[in-house]
Amino acid sequence: MNDMTPDREERSANLKGMGCSRKRVEDARFTQGKGNYVDDIKLPDMLHGDFVRSPYAHARVVSVNKEAALALPGVVAVLTAEDLAPLNLHWMPTLAGDKQMVLADGKVLFQGQEVAFVVASDRYVAADAVELVEVEYEELPVITDPFEALKSDVVLREDLEGQTEGAHGPRKHHNHIFTWEQGDEAGTNQVLDNAEVVAEETMYYHRTHPCPLETCGSVASMDKVNGKLTLWGTFQAPHVVRTVASLLSGIEEHNIRVVSPDIGGGFGNKVGVYPGYVCSIVASIVTGKPVKWVEDRMENLMSTAFARDYHMTGKISATKDGKITGLHCHVTADHGGFDACADPTKFPAGFMNICTGSYDIPVAYLAVDGVYTNKAPGGVSYRCSFRVTEAVYFIERMIEVLAIELDMDAAELRRINFIKKEQFPYTAALGWEYDSGDYHTAWDKALETVEYDALRKEQAERVEAFKRGETRKLMGVGLSFFTEIVGAGPVKNCDILGMGMFDSCEIRIHPTGSAIARLGTISQGQGHATTFAQILASEIGISADSITIEEGDTDTAPYGLGTYGSRSTPVAGAATAMAGRKIRAKAQMIAAYLLEVHDDDVEFDIDRFVVKGAPERFKTMKEIAYAAYNQAIPGIEPGLEAVSYYDPPNMTYPFGAYVCVMDIDVDTGVPEIRRFYALDDCGTRINPMIIEGQVHGGLTEALAVALGQEIAYDDLGNVKTGTLMDFFLPTAWEVPNYETDYTVTPSPHHPIGAKGVGESPHVGGVPCFSNAVQDAFRAFGLRHTNMPHDHWRIWQTANGLGLHD
Amino acid sequence: MIPAAFDYHRPKSMDEVIALLGEHGDDARVMAGGHSLIPMMKLRMAEVPHLIDLQDIENLAEITIEEGHISLGAMVTQHDLITHSKLALRAPILREAALQIADPQVRYMGTIGGNLANGDPGNDMPGVMQCLGARINLIGPDGARSVAARDYYEAAYMTDREDDEVLVSVDFQAPSGGYAYEKQKRKIGDYATAAAAVMITKSEGKIASASVAMTNLSDVPVWSEEAGAALVGTACDGAALEAAVAAMLGDIDPSEDNRGPVAFKRHVAGVILKRAITRAWGRA
């Protein structure tokens, strides 16, 4: 007989499944300083690598003299491109179909480029030796502006000279990389030409950087006895790194083990493959000893993947009463010295073609020109799906500009153009099929909560008071409504270096009823060990506390494409649910056997299978797990395991409605955020507490980008923002209290209806903060001013409008 | 961010410090809290073959307040300035200024001596000490001497201190009247875009005396004698504020950096000074 059991509600609570604000299981070690990051890895006889980097943004490398460095006691090797060339590793392929120098091959194309790799017995000796490597440079003309690059006779990429065809079609100029066109150009132009109202604007989404707290690094260990290479590193996609490492090195893939240990934030910075990884591998192969490379903060800001740097020109047309009729967008994309954007192969500008936003726009056209300059390569998706921050910023600024053109309220303009609930699934003018949405409900809830009409009234009164000289502070009401496209993605159109962007989960149920699940993703702070266990708990009826989640070791985890672009929950989360359902299907057969009824006569009930109509007859999942291992069941294999590789049928489309209320000191340019309200709809909510944490984090990075965070260059290509003194990383002091809210519109195609949330607040937050600043000056004639809105630029805007006169 | 090799010295007496400085000359630097020097060494912008740590020297961290005179040892931390209740009562501008320096972790280590000695125009305490009319006390092989804070700063990172001298303390008359330290910065941990230290005494409804110093608006802290003079005898009305700002603007010489262009800095300097004067006047 079965024991007395708790009631259903209690049993459900005990699972800590979906919808539960379960505390993060990772935090016990993180809050006690017991995490295990790459730089914590210390192996016997480990050597240390450090880079000699170019002080110039564009120069010929005339010679590299290693003698003095090699003479320093403790220095083991100094590698240059010449040393890597025989292995064909002096260049490496990029994710964007370009190639990139691992070490300077004759010239350098950006300040901070890797020129030589010093290997020494000690981290300090390595740093000393870097100073002793004598490099002779011959300076070349520097181009930091992509428009200038397209006019210049100076050839940045001499290795591509004469190549008129690139990875994404024809190249128009020797500094041009690609043109990517989407939509209906002729149709869009026709609509614009005949429109009642057209608003045009040019905007620059500045260059910034993801700047995770942990910088990039790797430890390579080549075991020459068994021929096995182990590589620990800050990898957001460890399996892809294994495949690339195998293709580059010629080492068979089964002899390479890639491990992502704890990762201290990624935000896109740790998707790509960097010269440091390659050099640590080569150095370990050459020396036969483990070699560690960890970049410092300045190197991270200066050389590993930047984000954004999009010059965008938009035209949006509408009827006189505000119904949008067409959208035209051109982007000049500054990719730096190499095209190392981290996008799915067929999308050289990522999903920029989501730039029609949340609006029912009948016709649209997008063209993106990628350009080489003397800046660091990158173009990663900093806390967003591929280029989605750019797209959402573009459309949310165009809406504001159109509202000004129409002399209309920007909230109302949004409302009358939203895609309606009944239009989903909705195919946008640039091709994407939005899975689900209920924008009007979210918008109304947001505006009601913040008492929007009262805010506008207060703002108008403030303008009058300002004009009367009673105050020097203006008030801005920032609005944004965003739709993301995340969860890349269907294998039919999304791949990274040819690897389809599915993801995976493998589950083993132990005889005593606990479990381990391994995934192809890797947490960088998202809390996967907490949330994926919750998905499984609800699917298989085993408490989340009894489920271990493991990621990041390619020897044990099933192949996956990693964590970025908010794809973990949409793809690996789906794989987890599907694998769980396989477990449940087998458990059902075992339960039916144990209960001596037909398979169809039992049903799943929270943590057990019960006989239909006789709930007192049941077998708990714990009992079923034990049975799977301890008795011979006719027709059923022993054990209880499952694996699922999930190829999503579509992307997911999270959305949200944000409002920011800001007071701006016109005389000092200092903005004060009075209120920030964020409503997110990420479909089914797995862990509300983690969602809230994600929203806080994403909004804080949005605040950073909108209000000051940039990678700035001078005319000589020197990085002006190379330390955290000048690169804005907000602390608790600069961050307001956020109000979070939600609606729930599940994804119809995702097994549990979840859409992903880690990046939404960043995508929606940047235009919201920016719109708040710009809205404050709308009454004084401002149409648009570029981010970042740091003090002096806000002051300059006020000054330009005559507000200091 | 890996410093070059250096020898670490931790002497027990000031005599030993002076001897080490004499022995190593230019190759030696003394360190108080280390929050400016160590980052500079890690960036390899400062080469210090011999680092002399002052933390074992006795009596360098004392705060004495006697007969209206205040003396602060070089090793007094910003945190000490904030938490010393008697000091907060007698010279509240120090607490107000120290609270605007970086964050608590930095303030636990950062010292008044280091802040004054480094000669970085971004440091806040030089301006405060100029405003207070403090004297900076040095010890060298030839004994002790003292220099007015207003005469101490020559250029960025260049001060009146000789290489073989150590800044041991700063002292000043306990101020009276109203005070303010007003600072605009981009974020916690940043140097000032513009900052102003103001002391004002009041007599019969008019400003009896005023002292004005500005931070990070030149390659040295700027004590603007004329700005103070412009206020004296006025009731701190709008015209007086404008006159003080105009005088101050004649004394500063900001340069463009990531905090903004010169025109912006000059404008903000004026706004900040007006706010500081107004607050000090309200407290006078």
PDB file of C-alpha atoms in Angstrom, chain A residues 229-436:
ATOM      1  CA  LEU A 229      43.562  18.739 -25.836  1.00  0.00           C
ATOM      2  CA  THR A 230      41.553  20.205 -22.989  1.00  0.00           C
ATOM      3  CA  LEU A 231      40.507  23.819 -23.310  1.00  0.00           C
ATOM      4  CA  TRP A 232      38.871  25.754 -20.508  1.00  0.00           C
ATOM      5  CA  GLY A 233      37.608  29.145 -21.488  1.00  0.00           C
ATOM      6  CA  THR A 234      35.076  31.917 -21.310  1.00  0.00           C
ATOM      7  CA  PHE A 235      32.915  30.436 -24.025  1.00  0.00           C
ATOM      8  CA  GLN A 236      29.240  31.181 -24.541  1.00  0.00           C
ATOM      9  CA  ALA A 237      29.189  28.344 -27.088  1.00  0.00           C
ATOM     10  CA  PRO A 238      31.631  25.606 -25.984  1.00  0.00           C
ATOM     11  CA  HIS A 239      30.605  23.011 -28.556  1.00  0.00           C
ATOM     12  CA  VAL A 240      31.093  25.411 -31.436  1.00  0.00           C
ATOM     13  CA  VAL A 241      34.529  26.250 -30.029  1.00  0.00           C
ATOM     14  CA  ARG A 242      35.355  22.528 -30.023  1.00  0.00           C
ATOM     15  CA  THR A 243      34.322  22.157 -33.656  1.00  0.00           C
ATOM     16  CA  VAL A 244      36.240  25.281 -34.701  1.00  0.00           C
ATOM     17  CA  ALA A 245      39.298  24.202 -32.701  1.00  0.00           C
ATOM     18  CA  SER A 246      39.224  20.828 -34.442  1.00  0.00           C
ATOM     19  CA  LEU A 247      38.852  22.324 -37.914  1.00  0.00           C
ATOM     20  CA  LEU A 248      41.650  24.836 -37.276  1.00  0.00           C
ATOM     21  CA  SER A 249      44.119  22.547 -35.533  1.00  0.00           C
ATOM     22  CA  GLY A 250      43.452  19.293 -37.328  1.00  0.00           C
ATOM     23  CA  ILE A 251      43.035  17.540 -33.976  1.00  0.00           C
ATOM     24  CA  GLU A 252      40.125  15.129 -34.222  1.00  0.00           C
ATOM     25  CA  GLU A 253      37.074  16.431 -32.436  1.00  0.00           C
ATOM     26  CA  HIS A 254      36.863  13.468 -30.018  1.00  0.00           C
ATOM     27  CA  ASN A 255      40.339  14.424 -28.802  1.00  0.00           C
ATOM     28  CA  ILE A 256      39.271  17.911 -27.847  1.00  0.00           C
ATOM     29  CA  ARG A 257      37.419  18.638 -24.659  1.00  0.00           C
ATOM     30  CA  VAL A 258      36.153  22.168 -24.209  1.00  0.00           C
ATOM     31  CA  VAL A 259      34.984  23.298 -20.802  1.00  0.00           C
ATOM     32  CA  SER A 260      33.212  26.517 -19.928  1.00  0.00           C
ATOM     33  CA  PRO A 261      33.471  26.726 -16.139  1.00  0.00           C
ATOM     34  CA  ASP A 262      31.625  29.437 -14.231  1.00  0.00           C
ATOM     35  CA  ILE A 263      31.371  32.473 -16.455  1.00  0.00           C
ATOM     36  CA  GLY A 264      31.176  35.951 -14.999  1.00  0.00           C
ATOM     37  CA  GLY A 265      28.825  37.516 -17.502  1.00  0.00           C
ATOM     38  CA  GLY A 266      28.931  37.294 -21.262  1.00  0.00           C
ATOM     39  CA  PHE A 267      26.423  39.642 -22.886  1.00  0.00           C
ATOM     40  CA  GLY A 268      27.751  38.583 -26.288  1.00  0.00           C
ATOM     41  CA  ASN A 269      31.376  39.349 -25.501  1.00  0.00           C
ATOM     42  CA  LYS A 270      32.185  35.633 -25.169  1.00  0.00           C
ATOM     43  CA  VAL A 271      30.524  34.290 -28.318  1.00  0.00           C
ATOM     44  CA  GLY A 272      33.383  34.797 -30.752  1.00  0.00           C
ATOM     45  CA  VAL A 273      36.777  33.145 -30.987  1.00  0.00           C
ATOM     46  CA  TYR A 274      39.663  35.392 -30.007  1.00  0.00           C
ATOM     47  CA  PRO A 275      43.387  35.273 -30.839  1.00  0.00           C
ATOM     48  CA  GLY A 276      44.139  34.591 -27.173  1.00  0.00           C
ATOM     49  CA  TYR A 277      42.310  31.270 -27.329  1.00  0.00           C
ATOM     50  CA  VAL A 278      44.201  30.210 -30.444  1.00  0.00           C
ATOM     51  CA  CYS A 279      47.537  31.334 -29.052  1.00  0.00           C
ATOM     52  CA  SER A 280      47.052  29.504 -25.759  1.00  0.00           C
ATOM     53  CA  ILE A 281      46.283  26.317 -27.708  1.00  0.00           C
ATOM     54  CA  VAL A 282      49.295  26.685 -30.003  1.00  0.00           C
ATOM     55  CA  ALA A 283      51.547  27.535 -27.076  1.00  0.00           C
ATOM     56  CA  SER A 284      50.402  24.439 -25.207  1.00  0.00           C
ATOM     57  CA  ILE A 285      50.965  22.254 -28.243  1.00  0.00           C
ATOM     58  CA  VAL A 286      54.430  23.765 -28.746  1.00  0.00           C
ATOM     59  CA  THR A 287      55.533  23.621 -25.094  1.00  0.00           C
ATOM     60  CA  GLY A 288      53.637  20.532 -23.978  1.00  0.00           C
ATOM     61  CA  LYS A 289      52.511  22.427 -20.900  1.00  0.00           C
ATOM     62  CA  PRO A 290      49.235  24.030 -19.940  1.00  0.00           C
ATOM     63  CA  VAL A 291      49.080  27.685 -20.996  1.00  0.00           C
ATOM     64  CA  LYS A 292      46.765  30.270 -19.492  1.00  0.00           C
ATOM     65  CA  TRP A 293      45.741  33.517 -21.115  1.00  0.00           C
ATOM     66  CA  VAL A 294      43.485  35.989 -19.341  1.00  0.00           C
ATOM     67  CA  GLU A 295      43.047  39.495 -20.697  1.00  0.00           C
ATOM     68  CA  ASP A 296      42.952  42.515 -18.440  1.00  0.00           C
ATOM     69  CA  ARG A 297      40.199  45.131 -18.384  1.00  0.00           C
ATOM     70  CA  MET A 298      41.907  47.483 -20.814  1.00  0.00           C
ATOM     71  CA  GLU A 299      42.542  44.680 -23.286  1.00  0.00           C
ATOM     72  CA  ASN A 300      38.918  43.608 -22.962  1.00  0.00           C
ATOM     73  CA  LEU A 301      37.583  47.069 -23.720  1.00  0.00           C
ATOM     74  CA  MET A 302      40.076  47.714 -26.477  1.00  0.00           C
ATOM     75  CA  SER A 303      40.210  44.476 -28.419  1.00  0.00           C
ATOM     76  CA  THR A 304      37.495  41.936 -27.714  1.00  0.00           C
ATOM     77  CA  ALA A 305      34.187  42.341 -29.442  1.00  0.00           C
ATOM     78  CA  PHE A 306      32.453  45.689 -29.400  1.00  0.00           C
ATOM     79  CA  ALA A 307      28.736  46.186 -29.976  1.00  0.00           C
ATOM     80  CA  ARG A 308      26.636  48.469 -32.248  1.00  0.00           C
ATOM     81  CA  ASP A 309      28.354  51.251 -34.313  1.00  0.00           C
ATOM     82  CA  TYR A 310      25.413  51.609 -36.699  1.00  0.00           C
ATOM     83  CA  HIS A 311      24.786  54.769 -38.705  1.00  0.00           C
ATOM     84  CA  MET A 312      21.069  54.581 -39.538  1.00  0.00           C
ATOM     85  CA  THR A 313      18.968  56.685 -41.880  1.00  0.00           C
ATOM     86  CA  GLY A 314      15.229  56.244 -41.785  1.00  0.00           C
ATOM     87  CA  LYS A 315      12.173  57.413 -43.656  1.00  0.00           C
ATOM     88  CA  ILE A 316       8.739  56.636 -42.334  1.00  0.00           C
ATOM     89  CA  SER A 317       5.500  57.582 -44.069  1.00  0.00           C
ATOM     90  CA  ALA A 318       2.000  57.909 -42.709  1.00  0.00           C
ATOM     91  CA  THR A 319      -1.435  59.263 -43.390  1.00  0.00           C
ATOM     92  CA  LYS A 320      -2.318  62.611 -41.848  1.00  0.00           C
ATOM     93  CA  ASP A 321      -4.115  60.842 -39.039  1.00  0.00           C
ATOM     94  CA  GLY A 322      -1.086  58.768 -38.197  1.00  0.00           C
ATOM     95  CA  LYS A 323      -1.512  55.386 -39.871  1.00  0.00           C
ATOM     96  CA  ILE A 324       1.971  54.270 -40.916  1.00  0.00           C
ATOM     97  CA  THR A 325       2.202  53.316 -44.576  1.00  0.00           C
ATOM     98  CA  GLY A 326       5.861  52.506 -45.197  1.00  0.00           C
ATOM     99  CA  LEU A 327       9.376  52.336 -43.728  1.00  0.00           C
ATOM    100  CA  HIS A 328      12.771  52.740 -45.353  1.00  0.00           C
ATOM    101  CA  CYS A 329      16.021  52.094 -43.502  1.00  0.00           C
ATOM    102  CA  HIS A 330      19.620  52.323 -44.567  1.00  0.00           C
ATOM    103  CA  VAL A 331      22.499  51.379 -42.307  1.00  0.00           C
ATOM    104  CA  THR A 332      26.189  52.017 -42.684  1.00  0.00           C
ATOM    105  CA  ALA A 333      27.687  49.486 -40.317  1.00  0.00           C
ATOM    106  CA  ASP A 334      31.194  50.046 -38.994  1.00  0.00           C
ATOM    107  CA  HIS A 335      32.692  46.584 -38.481  1.00  0.00           C
ATOM    108  CA  GLY A 336      36.254  47.630 -37.718  1.00  0.00           C
ATOM    109  CA  GLY A 337      39.313  45.945 -39.169  1.00  0.00           C
ATOM    110  CA  PHE A 338      37.792  42.489 -39.650  1.00  0.00           C
ATOM    111  CA  ASP A 339      34.206  41.401 -40.029  1.00  0.00           C
ATOM    112  CA  ALA A 340      33.900  39.380 -36.840  1.00  0.00           C
ATOM    113  CA  CYS A 341      30.209  39.942 -36.202  1.00  0.00           C
ATOM    114  CA  ALA A 342      28.611  37.109 -34.323  1.00  0.00           C
ATOM    115  CA  ASP A 343      25.470  36.483 -36.370  1.00  0.00           C
ATOM    116  CA  PRO A 344      23.875  33.434 -37.939  1.00  0.00           C
ATOM    117  CA  THR A 345      25.670  32.854 -41.247  1.00  0.00           C
ATOM    118  CA  LYS A 346      22.908  34.057 -43.547  1.00  0.00           C
ATOM    119  CA  PHE A 347      22.337  37.268 -41.567  1.00  0.00           C
ATOM    120  CA  PRO A 348      25.294  39.646 -41.932  1.00  0.00           C
ATOM    121  CA  ALA A 349      23.299  42.355 -40.150  1.00  0.00           C
ATOM    122  CA  GLY A 350      21.668  39.955 -37.739  1.00  0.00           C
ATOM    123  CA  PHE A 351      17.941  40.363 -37.388  1.00  0.00           C
ATOM    124  CA  MET A 352      18.044  44.082 -38.178  1.00  0.00           C
ATOM    125  CA  ASN A 353      15.086  43.282 -40.420  1.00  0.00           C
ATOM    126  CA  ILE A 354      12.895  43.204 -37.320  1.00  0.00           C
ATOM    127  CA  CYS A 355      13.077  47.007 -37.626  1.00  0.00           C
ATOM    128  CA  THR A 356       9.380  47.346 -38.454  1.00  0.00           C
ATOM    129  CA  GLY A 357       8.972  46.783 -34.722  1.00  0.00           C
ATOM    130  CA  SER A 358       5.588  46.225 -33.136  1.00  0.00           C
ATOM    131  CA  TYR A 359       3.717  48.020 -35.887  1.00  0.00           C
ATOM    132  CA  ASP A 360       1.562  46.933 -38.783  1.00  0.00           C
ATOM    133  CA  ILE A 361       3.624  48.477 -41.571  1.00  0.00           C
ATOM    134  CA  PRO A 362       2.471  47.345 -45.024  1.00  0.00           C
ATOM    135  CA  VAL A 363       5.726  47.802 -46.903  1.00  0.00           C
ATOM    136  CA  ALA A 364       9.351  48.237 -45.883  1.00  0.00           C
ATOM    137  CA  TYR A 365      12.877  48.136 -47.199  1.00  0.00           C
ATOM    138  CA  LEU A 366      16.191  47.703 -45.397  1.00  0.00           C
ATOM    139  CA  ALA A 367      19.711  47.913 -46.755  1.00  0.00           C
ATOM    140  CA  VAL A 368      22.847  47.500 -44.682  1.00  0.00           C
ATOM    141  CA  ASP A 369      26.352  48.263 -45.913  1.00  0.00           C
ATOM    142  CA  GLY A 370      29.163  46.763 -43.882  1.00  0.00           C
ATOM    143  CA  VAL A 371      32.417  48.742 -43.908  1.00  0.00           C
ATOM    144  CA  TYR A 372      36.004  48.228 -42.716  1.00  0.00           C
ATOM    145  CA  THR A 373      37.674  50.887 -40.558  1.00  0.00           C
ATOM    146  CA  ASN A 374      40.665  51.051 -38.222  1.00  0.00           C
ATOM    147  CA  LYS A 375      38.743  49.989 -35.165  1.00  0.00           C
ATOM    148  CA  ALA A 376      38.513  46.747 -33.226  1.00  0.00           C
ATOM    149  CA  PRO A 377      36.455  43.966 -34.828  1.00  0.00           C
ATOM    150  CA  GLY A 378      33.285  42.632 -33.287  1.00  0.00           C
ATOM    151  CA  GLY A 379      29.717  43.710 -33.740  1.00  0.00           C
ATOM    152  CA  VAL A 380      28.309  41.318 -31.181  1.00  0.00           C
ATOM    153  CA  SER A 381      24.826  41.261 -29.781  1.00  0.00           C
ATOM    154  CA  TYR A 382      25.321  42.967 -26.445  1.00  0.00           C
ATOM    155  CA  ARG A 383      22.494  41.672 -24.309  1.00  0.00           C
ATOM    156  CA  CYS A 384      20.238  41.271 -27.302  1.00  0.00           C
ATOM    157  CA  SER A 385      19.425  38.948 -30.089  1.00  0.00           C
ATOM    158  CA  PHE A 386      21.389  39.703 -33.248  1.00  0.00           C
ATOM    159  CA  ARG A 387      21.272  43.486 -33.885  1.00  0.00           C
ATOM    160  CA  VAL A 388      17.817  43.683 -32.311  1.00  0.00           C
ATOM    161  CA  THR A 389      18.789  46.601 -30.045  1.00  0.00           C
ATOM    162  CA  GLU A 390      19.696  48.569 -33.161  1.00  0.00           C
ATOM    163  CA  ALA A 391      16.418  47.672 -34.874  1.00  0.00           C
ATOM    164  CA  VAL A 392      14.262  48.560 -31.886  1.00  0.00           C
ATOM    165  CA  TYR A 393      16.130  51.787 -31.218  1.00  0.00           C
ATOM    166  CA  PHE A 394      15.694  52.733 -34.872  1.00  0.00           C
ATOM    167  CA  ILE A 395      11.946  52.163 -35.032  1.00  0.00           C
ATOM    168  CA  GLU A 396      11.257  53.609 -31.587  1.00  0.00           C
ATOM    169  CA  ARG A 397      13.111  56.785 -32.555  1.00  0.00           C
ATOM    170  CA  MET A 398      11.369  56.926 -35.940  1.00  0.00           C
ATOM    171  CA  ILE A 399       8.003  56.688 -34.177  1.00  0.00           C
ATOM    172  CA  GLU A 400       8.952  59.629 -31.965  1.00  0.00           C
ATOM    173  CA  VAL A 401      10.132  61.655 -34.944  1.00  0.00           C
ATOM    174  CA  LEU A 402       6.934  60.836 -36.832  1.00  0.00           C
ATOM    175  CA  ALA A 403       4.901  61.907 -33.803  1.00  0.00           C
ATOM    176  CA  ILE A 404       6.706  65.248 -33.898  1.00  0.00           C
ATOM    177  CA  GLU A 405       6.087  65.539 -37.641  1.00  0.00           C
ATOM    178  CA  LEU A 406       2.392  64.777 -37.120  1.00  0.00           C
ATOM    179  CA  ASP A 407       2.197  66.901 -33.970  1.00  0.00           C
ATOM    180  CA  MET A 408       0.698  63.905 -32.282  1.00  0.00           C
ATOM    181  CA  ASP A 409       1.085  62.134 -28.940  1.00  0.00           C
ATOM    182  CA  ALA A 410       3.679  59.392 -29.313  1.00  0.00           C
ATOM    183  CA  ALA A 411       1.731  56.926 -27.145  1.00  0.00           C
ATOM    184  CA  GLU A 412      -1.339  57.341 -29.293  1.00  0.00           C
ATOM    185  CA  LEU A 413       0.672  57.019 -32.491  1.00  0.00           C
ATOM    186  CA  ARG A 414       1.976  53.698 -31.249  1.00  0.00           C
ATOM    187  CA  ARG A 415      -1.478  52.516 -30.242  1.00  0.00           C
ATOM    188  CA  ILE A 416      -3.075  53.134 -33.630  1.00  0.00           C
ATOM    189  CA  ASN A 417      -0.277  51.282 -35.424  1.00  0.00           C
ATOM    190  CA  PHE A 418       0.222  48.227 -33.218  1.00  0.00           C
ATOM    191  CA  ILE A 419      -0.257  44.828 -34.782  1.00  0.00           C
ATOM    192  CA  LYS A 420      -3.602  43.684 -33.411  1.00  0.00           C
ATOM    193  CA  LYS A 421      -4.014  40.592 -31.264  1.00  0.00           C
ATOM    194  CA  GLU A 422      -6.146  38.899 -33.899  1.00  0.00           C
ATOM    195  CA  GLN A 423      -3.485  39.419 -36.583  1.00  0.00           C
ATOM    196  CA  PHE A 424      -1.095  36.869 -34.983  1.00  0.00           C
ATOM    197  CA  PRO A 425       0.657  34.903 -36.300  1.00  0.00           C
ATOM    198  CA  TYR A 426       1.639  38.025 -38.195  1.00  0.00           C
ATOM    199  CA  THR A 427       3.996  38.176 -41.138  1.00  0.00           C
ATOM    200  CA  ALA A 428       5.899  41.451 -41.149  1.00  0.00           C
ATOM    201  CA  ALA A 429       6.850  43.364 -44.274  1.00  0.00           C
ATOM    202  CA  LEU A 430      10.463  42.215 -43.921  1.00  0.00           C
ATOM    203  CA  GLY A 431       9.499  38.575 -43.671  1.00  0.00           C
ATOM    204  CA  TRP A 432       9.429  37.468 -40.035  1.00  0.00           C
ATOM    205  CA  GLU A 433       6.413  35.630 -38.695  1.00  0.00           C
ATOM    206  CA  TYR A 434       5.605  36.966 -35.208  1.00  0.00           C
ATOM    207  CA  ASP A 435       4.269  34.068 -33.146  1.00  0.00           C
ATOM    208  CA  SER A 436       1.964  35.800 -30.666  1.00  0.00           C
TER     209      SER A 436
END
